[in-house]
């Protein structure tokens, strides 16, 4: 039996999220919508979240772009469901630090698939692809907080 390298496993996880994304679609009503794009490579995302009582009830996205961008959006929408606004922002910070190559406690991610994106930090041109959905999440959470204060 052939041993699969960690890089191969990570590539497979990213490809799986790209080919069969989780939470792809629209939330019909009561959603915060954030549209962002990465003009450097053409990635676009429209993130929608339904937040009730300070907790993410649902998160969906539509977008176009590279496999890393869309896989990251798929993973992020899975990870954020059920989290509070504060927990979501902590996750954004953790992911951002991971993308900058910092050692982070991967056990803090509610979805272990996110670990597959750790290798992106080695490719500076791809970091913007991986962080696009997370920047949309951060913007949406900040808009929600501002609307409640």
Steps between C-alpha positions, in 0.01 A plus 500: 500500500633844410535757770332829422699810589345771713523741204308254282234461769469876533471540122227238498304676779527836318393342172204329668376831647552666162315234299224442757482820702302507821245778549505622142187704435293787631314576821163634395418744777647676800862453399802725519659501154863585437643512147878504464743436219869453456594705192847343494368163385129557436356309796154621603282403791155591622467385861164492673446439868192484717591610851247473781567598860870547423544148357547388140193295411589450134775593256505456124708631214507540127819574317741438225871457511779256560476177694666649809259794516185294464620213719585751772150651476347153527708416808438838662120481463505154658722611787311817590150354535390506861779731614442834667613821334796518739599137438476563125731799524745295708495237226570768236801616703626144544462427128674826407794417725517151350514653150789719612692186588463525878472186707140481619305251709315313226280333762319834533352461153154343520563333163820304454487537118626858548837351586530412130551870427814529716723443196363812329721711729799377293356671190456873570311560175231251609443635852252760371307216335474305825410802714233660276204319661645562845528873431134493395415323826689761702330785316157343554563444870614860544193628314278287724669636815465859377131447425441376857686782678 
